[in-house]
Amino acid sequence: MENIRTMECLEHIRLRASMYIGRIGNGDSPCDGIYTILKEIIMNSIDEHQAGFGKSIVLDIQDNRVKVRDFGRGIPFDKVFRAATDPMMGGRYDRVEYRKTVGLNGLGLKITNALSKHFMITSYRSGEYMSLTFSKGDLIRSDKGQTSERDGLYVEFVPDSEILNEYAFRMDILKDIVNEYCCLHKGLAITLNGVEFISKNGLLDMLDNTCNPIYRYPPIHICDERFEIVFTHISDSEEFIRSYVNDQHTKDGGTHHKAFYQALAFALSKCLNKKITTKQCRKGLVALIKLNIQWPIFANAGKTILGSRYMWYDEEENHGPTIYETFKNALLKGISDNEKVLTEFDAIWEQ
């Protein structure tokens, strides 16, 4: 019965691929499906890094063959097959360190397996390895033995052009993806085709990579384990804000955007002793926001709009502080401690 359920799930993924990965595309857009399944595999490795296991990830992508190697704990051998095939074996949501993930609750490996003409997963643990090879979701080979490899996980796949059309990975898009993950995880090293990417300053590096305007004042950078914010203003009246919730790019905004605007207006009003509105704050604003929320709530299936009001929830539906309160306290301290910035702020609102 379990095998039937597994086969039906993988076949459904193949028949309705866009339900799971969105736009199919041909690789010319970062929204195309081949990048979606790549990100699902990378995120598994990043989850291990966040849990404190493994400081580096190695990617090799040549001729549409993707190889991803991390140095975490690997998957227990009795769970490798189910991890690649069983839809009922979800993510590790019973472990505290995984409650701030945003992935497909363990579906990423299954989706990539189902949509690949070649898929191999190898787990290395304590001097042993287990390797399974699939084609379009069907197991074709298994192997187990001794190894000198470091603990971790190796995934190799070739997306199936029958499902994903004729495609090609673009190196410029791949570099952007890798650089983004490194900026979201300061200190994580990701090597792409022999070139190492690493960020020392987190979102501050991303701001420099994303925008190169003349800032009205040095960017304010505030971070702790729950969030990271970097923002400034430019002479242009247009606003630019980019946000992430548990590494998911919330491109359509949500409750955290509203909370940030309100918190910024409050902090500026308090520090400058004058009324500053959210409309004034947003003129020329450049901001990057990263939030780590326990069990986030999204307002749409694409997870591009955050609906959470609180920073965390638990099984009994208790909750922590609001996102607004968290931002307000952090911004108030970050702005009030910077006299030079306050002088620049005052000059902006006087214009």
Short mmCIF file of C-alpha atoms in Angstrom, two decimals:
data_model
loop_
_atom_site.label_atom_id
_atom_site.label_comp_id
_atom_site.label_asym_id
_atom_site.label_seq_id
_atom_site.Cartn_x
_atom_site.Cartn_y
_atom_site.Cartn_z
CA MET A 1 0.00 0.00 0.00
CA GLU A 2 2.85 2.37 0.87
CA ASN A 3 4.58 1.71 -2.47
CA ILE A 4 1.34 2.43 -4.33
CA ARG A 5 0.92 5.72 -2.48
CA THR A 6 4.53 6.69 -3.21
CA MET A 7 4.25 5.88 -6.91
CA GLU A 8 0.97 7.78 -7.19
CA CYS A 9 2.53 10.84 -5.56
CA LEU A 10 5.60 10.89 -7.81
CA GLU A 11 3.45 10.31 -10.89
CA HIS A 12 1.19 13.18 -9.86
CA ILE A 13 4.22 15.44 -9.55
CA ARG A 14 5.23 14.51 -13.10
CA LEU A 15 1.72 15.06 -14.47
CA ARG A 16 1.16 18.34 -12.63
CA ALA A 17 4.69 19.71 -12.31
CA SER A 18 3.64 23.36 -12.32
CA MET A 19 1.55 22.77 -9.17
CA TYR A 20 4.80 22.03 -7.34
CA ILE A 21 7.43 24.20 -9.00
CA GLY A 22 5.41 26.99 -10.64
CA ARG A 23 6.57 28.24 -13.99
CA ILE A 24 8.26 25.63 -16.18
CA GLY A 25 10.28 27.97 -18.43
CA ASN A 26 13.55 27.23 -20.18
CA GLY A 27 16.09 28.57 -17.69
CA ASP A 28 16.14 32.18 -18.89
CA SER A 29 14.28 33.41 -15.79
CA PRO A 30 15.21 32.88 -12.13
CA CYS A 31 11.54 31.90 -11.61
CA ASP A 32 11.84 28.87 -13.91
CA GLY A 33 11.33 25.38 -12.53
CA ILE A 34 14.91 24.15 -12.87
CA TYR A 35 16.00 26.78 -10.35
CA THR A 36 13.10 25.92 -8.05
CA ILE A 37 14.16 22.28 -7.71
CA LEU A 38 17.80 23.33 -7.36
CA LYS A 39 16.86 25.65 -4.48
CA GLU A 40 14.94 22.85 -2.78
CA ILE A 41 18.09 20.74 -2.67
CA ILE A 42 20.29 23.63 -1.55
CA MET A 43 17.82 24.53 1.20
CA ASN A 44 18.12 21.04 2.69
CA SER A 45 21.85 21.68 3.04
CA ILE A 46 21.26 25.15 4.45
CA ASP A 47 18.86 23.69 7.02
CA GLU A 48 21.72 21.50 8.20
CA HIS A 49 23.99 24.55 8.38
CA GLN A 50 21.40 26.45 10.42
CA ALA A 51 21.11 23.51 12.77
CA GLY A 52 24.85 23.78 13.38
CA PHE A 53 26.11 21.02 11.08
CA GLY A 54 28.26 21.87 8.07
CA LYS A 55 29.78 25.22 7.15
CA SER A 56 30.08 24.74 3.40
CA ILE A 57 28.18 23.52 0.35
CA VAL A 58 29.73 22.53 -2.96
CA LEU A 59 27.79 22.92 -6.22
CA ASP A 60 28.92 21.69 -9.59
CA ILE A 61 26.66 22.32 -12.59
CA GLN A 62 27.90 21.22 -15.98
CA ASP A 63 25.85 20.30 -19.08
CA ASN A 64 22.62 20.47 -17.05
CA ARG A 65 23.91 17.89 -14.54
CA VAL A 66 23.66 19.25 -11.00
CA LYS A 67 25.80 18.01 -8.11
CA VAL A 68 25.21 19.25 -4.56
CA ARG A 69 27.40 18.16 -1.63
CA ASP A 70 27.04 19.27 1.95
CA PHE A 71 28.91 18.25 5.09
CA GLY A 72 26.10 17.92 7.59
CA ARG A 73 24.95 14.74 9.28
CA GLY A 74 23.60 12.92 6.24
CA ILE A 75 20.28 11.06 6.28
CA PRO A 76 19.95 7.93 8.45
CA PHE A 77 20.22 4.94 6.10
CA ASP A 78 16.81 3.54 7.03
CA LYS A 79 15.24 6.82 5.90
CA VAL A 80 17.08 7.53 2.63
CA PHE A 81 14.59 5.77 0.35
CA ARG A 82 11.59 7.36 2.03
CA ALA A 83 13.26 10.79 1.99
CA ALA A 84 13.47 10.56 -1.81
CA THR A 85 10.07 9.01 -2.47
CA ASP A 86 7.54 9.05 0.36
CA PRO A 87 5.26 12.12 0.50
CA MET A 88 4.24 11.25 4.05
CA MET A 89 7.82 11.55 5.31
CA GLY A 90 7.83 15.31 5.60
CA GLY A 91 10.36 17.77 6.89
CA ARG A 92 11.82 17.56 10.34
CA TYR A 93 9.13 19.68 11.96
CA ASP A 94 9.39 17.82 15.26
CA ARG A 95 12.85 19.27 15.86
CA VAL A 96 13.19 22.77 17.30
CA GLU A 97 15.98 23.80 14.91
CA TYR A 98 13.76 23.10 11.88
CA ARG A 99 10.72 25.08 12.99
CA LYS A 100 12.03 28.15 11.18
CA THR A 101 12.33 26.52 7.78
CA VAL A 102 10.02 27.45 4.92
CA GLY A 103 10.56 24.65 2.44
CA LEU A 104 8.03 22.17 1.14
CA ASN A 105 8.12 20.18 4.40
CA GLY A 106 10.31 17.46 2.96
CA LEU A 107 8.78 17.44 -0.52
CA GLY A 108 11.81 19.03 -2.18
CA LEU A 109 13.73 15.78 -2.61
CA LYS A 110 10.65 13.95 -3.89
CA ILE A 111 9.84 16.68 -6.40
CA THR A 112 13.39 16.80 -7.73
CA ASN A 113 13.47 12.99 -7.94
CA ALA A 114 10.17 12.82 -9.83
CA LEU A 115 11.16 15.56 -12.29
CA SER A 116 14.65 14.22 -13.06
CA LYS A 117 15.63 11.68 -15.69
CA HIS A 118 18.59 10.90 -13.43
CA PHE A 119 18.55 11.35 -9.66
CA MET A 120 21.10 9.98 -7.22
CA ILE A 121 21.18 10.52 -3.48
CA THR A 122 24.07 9.38 -1.31
CA SER A 123 24.23 9.68 2.45
CA TYR A 124 27.58 9.47 4.28
CA ARG A 125 27.52 8.62 7.98
CA SER A 126 30.29 7.39 10.29
CA GLY A 127 32.47 5.79 7.64
CA GLU A 128 29.61 4.19 5.70
CA TYR A 129 27.47 5.26 2.78
CA MET A 130 24.15 4.42 1.17
CA SER A 131 23.47 5.44 -2.42
CA LEU A 132 20.21 5.19 -4.38
CA THR A 133 19.79 6.00 -8.07
CA PHE A 134 16.43 6.77 -9.68
CA SER A 135 15.10 7.61 -13.13
CA LYS A 136 11.87 9.63 -13.30
CA GLY A 137 11.08 8.51 -9.76
CA ASP A 138 11.76 4.80 -10.30
CA LEU A 139 14.55 3.16 -8.30
CA ILE A 140 17.08 1.55 -10.64
CA ARG A 141 20.10 0.93 -8.39
CA SER A 142 21.10 0.85 -4.72
CA ASP A 143 24.48 0.49 -3.08
CA LYS A 144 25.91 0.48 0.43
CA GLY A 145 29.39 0.09 1.82
CA GLN A 146 32.42 1.59 3.57
CA THR A 147 33.78 5.05 2.72
CA SER A 148 36.43 7.56 3.69
CA GLU A 149 34.13 10.46 2.77
CA ARG A 150 33.16 13.03 5.38
CA ASP A 151 29.63 12.83 6.77
CA GLY A 152 27.00 14.64 4.75
CA LEU A 153 24.72 14.34 1.76
CA TYR A 154 25.39 14.21 -1.98
CA VAL A 155 22.61 14.76 -4.49
CA GLU A 156 23.07 14.55 -8.25
CA PHE A 157 20.29 15.12 -10.76
CA VAL A 158 19.54 15.92 -14.39
CA PRO A 159 16.11 17.57 -14.85
CA ASP A 160 13.85 15.71 -17.27
CA SER A 161 13.46 17.74 -20.49
CA GLU A 162 10.28 15.80 -21.27
CA ILE A 163 8.63 17.62 -18.37
CA LEU A 164 10.70 20.79 -18.10
CA ASN A 165 11.06 21.44 -21.84
CA GLU A 166 14.41 22.25 -23.41
CA TYR A 167 16.33 24.18 -20.82
CA ALA A 168 19.75 25.39 -19.80
CA PHE A 169 21.10 26.70 -16.51
CA ARG A 170 22.36 30.27 -16.84
CA MET A 171 25.51 31.03 -14.90
CA ASP A 172 24.48 34.63 -14.12
CA ILE A 173 21.27 33.40 -12.48
CA LEU A 174 23.13 30.66 -10.60
CA LYS A 175 25.63 33.20 -9.24
CA ASP A 176 22.78 35.44 -8.06
CA ILE A 177 21.11 32.53 -6.28
CA VAL A 178 24.34 31.47 -4.55
CA ASN A 179 25.27 35.02 -3.59
CA GLU A 180 21.79 35.59 -2.17
CA TYR A 181 21.98 32.50 0.04
CA CYS A 182 25.45 33.51 1.28
CA CYS A 183 24.25 37.00 2.21
CA LEU A 184 21.28 35.49 4.04
CA HIS A 185 23.64 33.18 5.96
CA LYS A 186 26.72 35.12 6.95
CA GLY A 187 29.72 32.81 7.16
CA LEU A 188 28.27 30.05 4.99
CA ALA A 189 30.63 29.20 2.12
CA ILE A 190 29.08 27.98 -1.14
CA THR A 191 31.40 26.91 -3.94
CA LEU A 192 29.91 27.07 -7.44
CA ASN A 193 31.96 25.38 -10.16
CA GLY A 194 35.16 25.96 -8.22
CA VAL A 195 34.47 29.58 -7.23
CA GLU A 196 33.77 30.22 -3.53
CA PHE A 197 31.09 32.68 -2.41
CA ILE A 198 30.91 33.89 1.18
CA SER A 199 29.49 36.95 2.91
CA LYS A 200 31.10 38.63 5.90
CA ASN A 201 28.47 41.34 6.36
CA GLY A 202 25.17 39.64 5.53
CA LEU A 203 22.45 41.93 4.19
CA LEU A 204 24.89 44.84 4.10
CA ASP A 205 26.76 42.99 1.35
CA MET A 206 23.48 42.27 -0.41
CA LEU A 207 22.60 45.97 -0.32
CA ASP A 208 25.90 46.84 -1.97
CA ASN A 209 25.31 44.14 -4.59
CA THR A 210 21.68 45.10 -5.24
CA CYS A 211 21.92 48.88 -5.29
CA ASN A 212 24.71 51.28 -6.01
CA PRO A 213 23.13 54.67 -5.45
CA ILE A 214 24.44 57.61 -3.47
CA TYR A 215 23.12 57.05 0.04
CA ARG A 216 21.86 60.02 2.02
CA TYR A 217 23.48 58.54 5.11
CA PRO A 218 25.48 55.37 5.90
CA PRO A 219 23.18 52.35 5.96
CA ILE A 220 21.90 51.31 9.39
CA HIS A 221 22.49 47.61 9.98
CA ILE A 222 20.68 45.87 12.84
CA CYS A 223 20.62 42.13 13.45
CA ASP A 224 20.14 39.37 15.96
CA GLU A 225 19.19 35.69 15.68
CA ARG A 226 15.54 36.55 14.95
CA PHE A 227 15.96 39.18 12.25
CA GLU A 228 18.34 41.31 10.23
CA ILE A 229 17.62 44.76 8.81
CA VAL A 230 19.68 47.15 6.73
CA PHE A 231 18.25 50.41 5.42
CA THR A 232 19.05 53.92 4.26
CA HIS A 233 17.54 56.63 2.05
CA ILE A 234 18.56 57.89 -1.38
CA SER A 235 17.76 61.06 -3.28
CA ASP A 236 15.38 59.22 -5.61
CA SER A 237 11.77 59.37 -4.46
CA GLU A 238 11.14 55.73 -5.41
CA GLU A 239 11.10 53.13 -2.65
CA PHE A 240 13.02 49.83 -2.79
CA ILE A 241 12.34 47.14 -0.20
CA ARG A 242 13.26 43.45 -0.40
CA SER A 243 12.38 40.94 2.28
CA TYR A 244 12.92 37.32 3.21
CA VAL A 245 11.12 35.10 5.69
CA ASN A 246 13.10 31.97 6.58
CA ASP A 247 14.99 32.48 3.29
CA GLN A 248 11.79 32.74 1.25
CA HIS A 249 11.75 35.93 -0.85
CA THR A 250 8.46 37.58 0.08
CA LYS A 251 8.38 39.71 -3.03
CA ASP A 252 4.74 40.73 -2.55
CA GLY A 253 5.19 42.01 0.98
CA GLY A 254 2.88 41.28 3.87
CA THR A 255 2.62 41.98 7.57
CA HIS A 256 6.38 42.45 8.03
CA HIS A 257 6.48 45.29 5.48
CA LYS A 258 3.64 47.11 7.22
CA ALA A 259 5.29 46.51 10.61
CA PHE A 260 8.62 47.87 9.36
CA TYR A 261 7.07 51.10 7.98
CA GLN A 262 5.15 51.71 11.19
CA ALA A 263 8.14 50.92 13.40
CA LEU A 264 10.43 53.18 11.37
CA ALA A 265 7.95 56.07 11.56
CA PHE A 266 7.61 55.58 15.31
CA ALA A 267 11.37 55.43 15.92
CA LEU A 268 12.08 58.51 13.80
CA SER A 269 9.26 60.48 15.42
CA LYS A 270 10.56 59.58 18.85
CA CYS A 271 14.22 60.34 18.12
CA LEU A 272 13.60 63.57 16.20
CA ASN A 273 10.80 64.72 18.49
CA LYS A 274 8.52 65.45 15.55
CA LYS A 275 5.74 63.64 13.75
CA ILE A 276 7.07 61.50 10.90
CA THR A 277 4.51 59.58 8.84
CA THR A 278 4.96 56.24 7.11
CA LYS A 279 4.49 58.03 3.79
CA GLN A 280 7.45 60.29 4.56
CA CYS A 281 9.54 57.30 5.65
CA ARG A 282 8.96 55.47 2.38
CA LYS A 283 10.14 58.28 0.11
CA GLY A 284 13.56 57.21 -1.17
CA LEU A 285 13.72 54.30 1.29
CA VAL A 286 16.08 51.43 0.49
CA ALA A 287 15.64 48.48 2.85
CA LEU A 288 16.46 44.78 3.11
CA ILE A 289 14.77 42.65 5.75
CA LYS A 290 15.36 39.09 6.86
CA LEU A 291 13.05 37.43 9.39
CA ASN A 292 13.29 34.06 11.13
CA ILE A 293 9.78 33.12 12.21
CA GLN A 294 8.80 29.89 13.93
CA TRP A 295 6.07 28.25 11.85
CA PRO A 296 5.37 31.24 9.57
CA ILE A 297 1.92 31.83 8.11
CA PHE A 298 1.76 32.86 4.46
CA ALA A 299 -1.20 34.53 2.76
CA ASN A 300 -0.79 32.73 -0.56
CA ALA A 301 0.32 29.37 -1.94
CA GLY A 302 3.46 30.87 -3.48
CA LYS A 303 4.62 32.02 -0.02
CA THR A 304 5.36 35.49 -1.36
CA ILE A 305 3.09 37.31 1.13
CA LEU A 306 3.63 36.95 4.87
CA GLY A 307 0.50 36.75 7.01
CA SER A 308 2.13 36.20 10.41
CA ARG A 309 1.61 38.83 13.06
CA TYR A 310 3.86 37.26 15.69
CA MET A 311 7.50 36.15 15.73
CA TRP A 312 6.70 32.64 16.89
CA TYR A 313 3.91 30.23 17.68
CA ASP A 314 3.90 26.86 19.43
CA GLU A 315 1.78 23.71 19.43
CA GLU A 316 -0.61 25.18 22.02
CA GLU A 317 -1.12 28.29 19.84
CA ASN A 318 0.81 30.48 22.26
CA HIS A 319 2.76 33.23 20.56
CA GLY A 320 5.69 35.55 21.05
CA PRO A 321 6.00 39.31 20.49
CA THR A 322 4.52 40.93 17.41
CA ILE A 323 6.75 41.66 14.44
CA TYR A 324 5.96 45.35 14.94
CA GLU A 325 7.13 45.37 18.57
CA THR A 326 10.30 43.52 17.60
CA PHE A 327 11.09 46.01 14.82
CA LYS A 328 10.11 49.03 16.90
CA ASN A 329 12.47 48.23 19.76
CA ALA A 330 15.35 47.40 17.42
CA LEU A 331 14.92 50.49 15.22
CA LEU A 332 14.51 52.80 18.19
CA LYS A 333 17.83 51.65 19.61
CA GLY A 334 19.60 51.53 16.24
CA ILE A 335 18.58 55.05 15.28
CA SER A 336 18.96 56.74 18.67
CA ASP A 337 22.53 55.44 19.01
CA ASN A 338 23.62 57.15 15.78
CA GLU A 339 23.87 60.93 16.11
CA LYS A 340 25.27 61.43 12.62
CA VAL A 341 22.38 59.56 11.08
CA LEU A 342 19.88 61.57 13.11
CA THR A 343 21.37 64.78 11.70
CA GLU A 344 20.93 63.47 8.15
CA PHE A 345 17.38 62.32 8.92
CA ASP A 346 16.50 65.76 10.22
CA ALA A 347 17.83 67.37 7.02
CA ILE A 348 15.77 65.00 4.86
CA TRP A 349 12.48 65.80 6.56
CA GLU A 350 13.19 69.54 6.50
CA GLN A 351 13.32 69.51 2.69
#
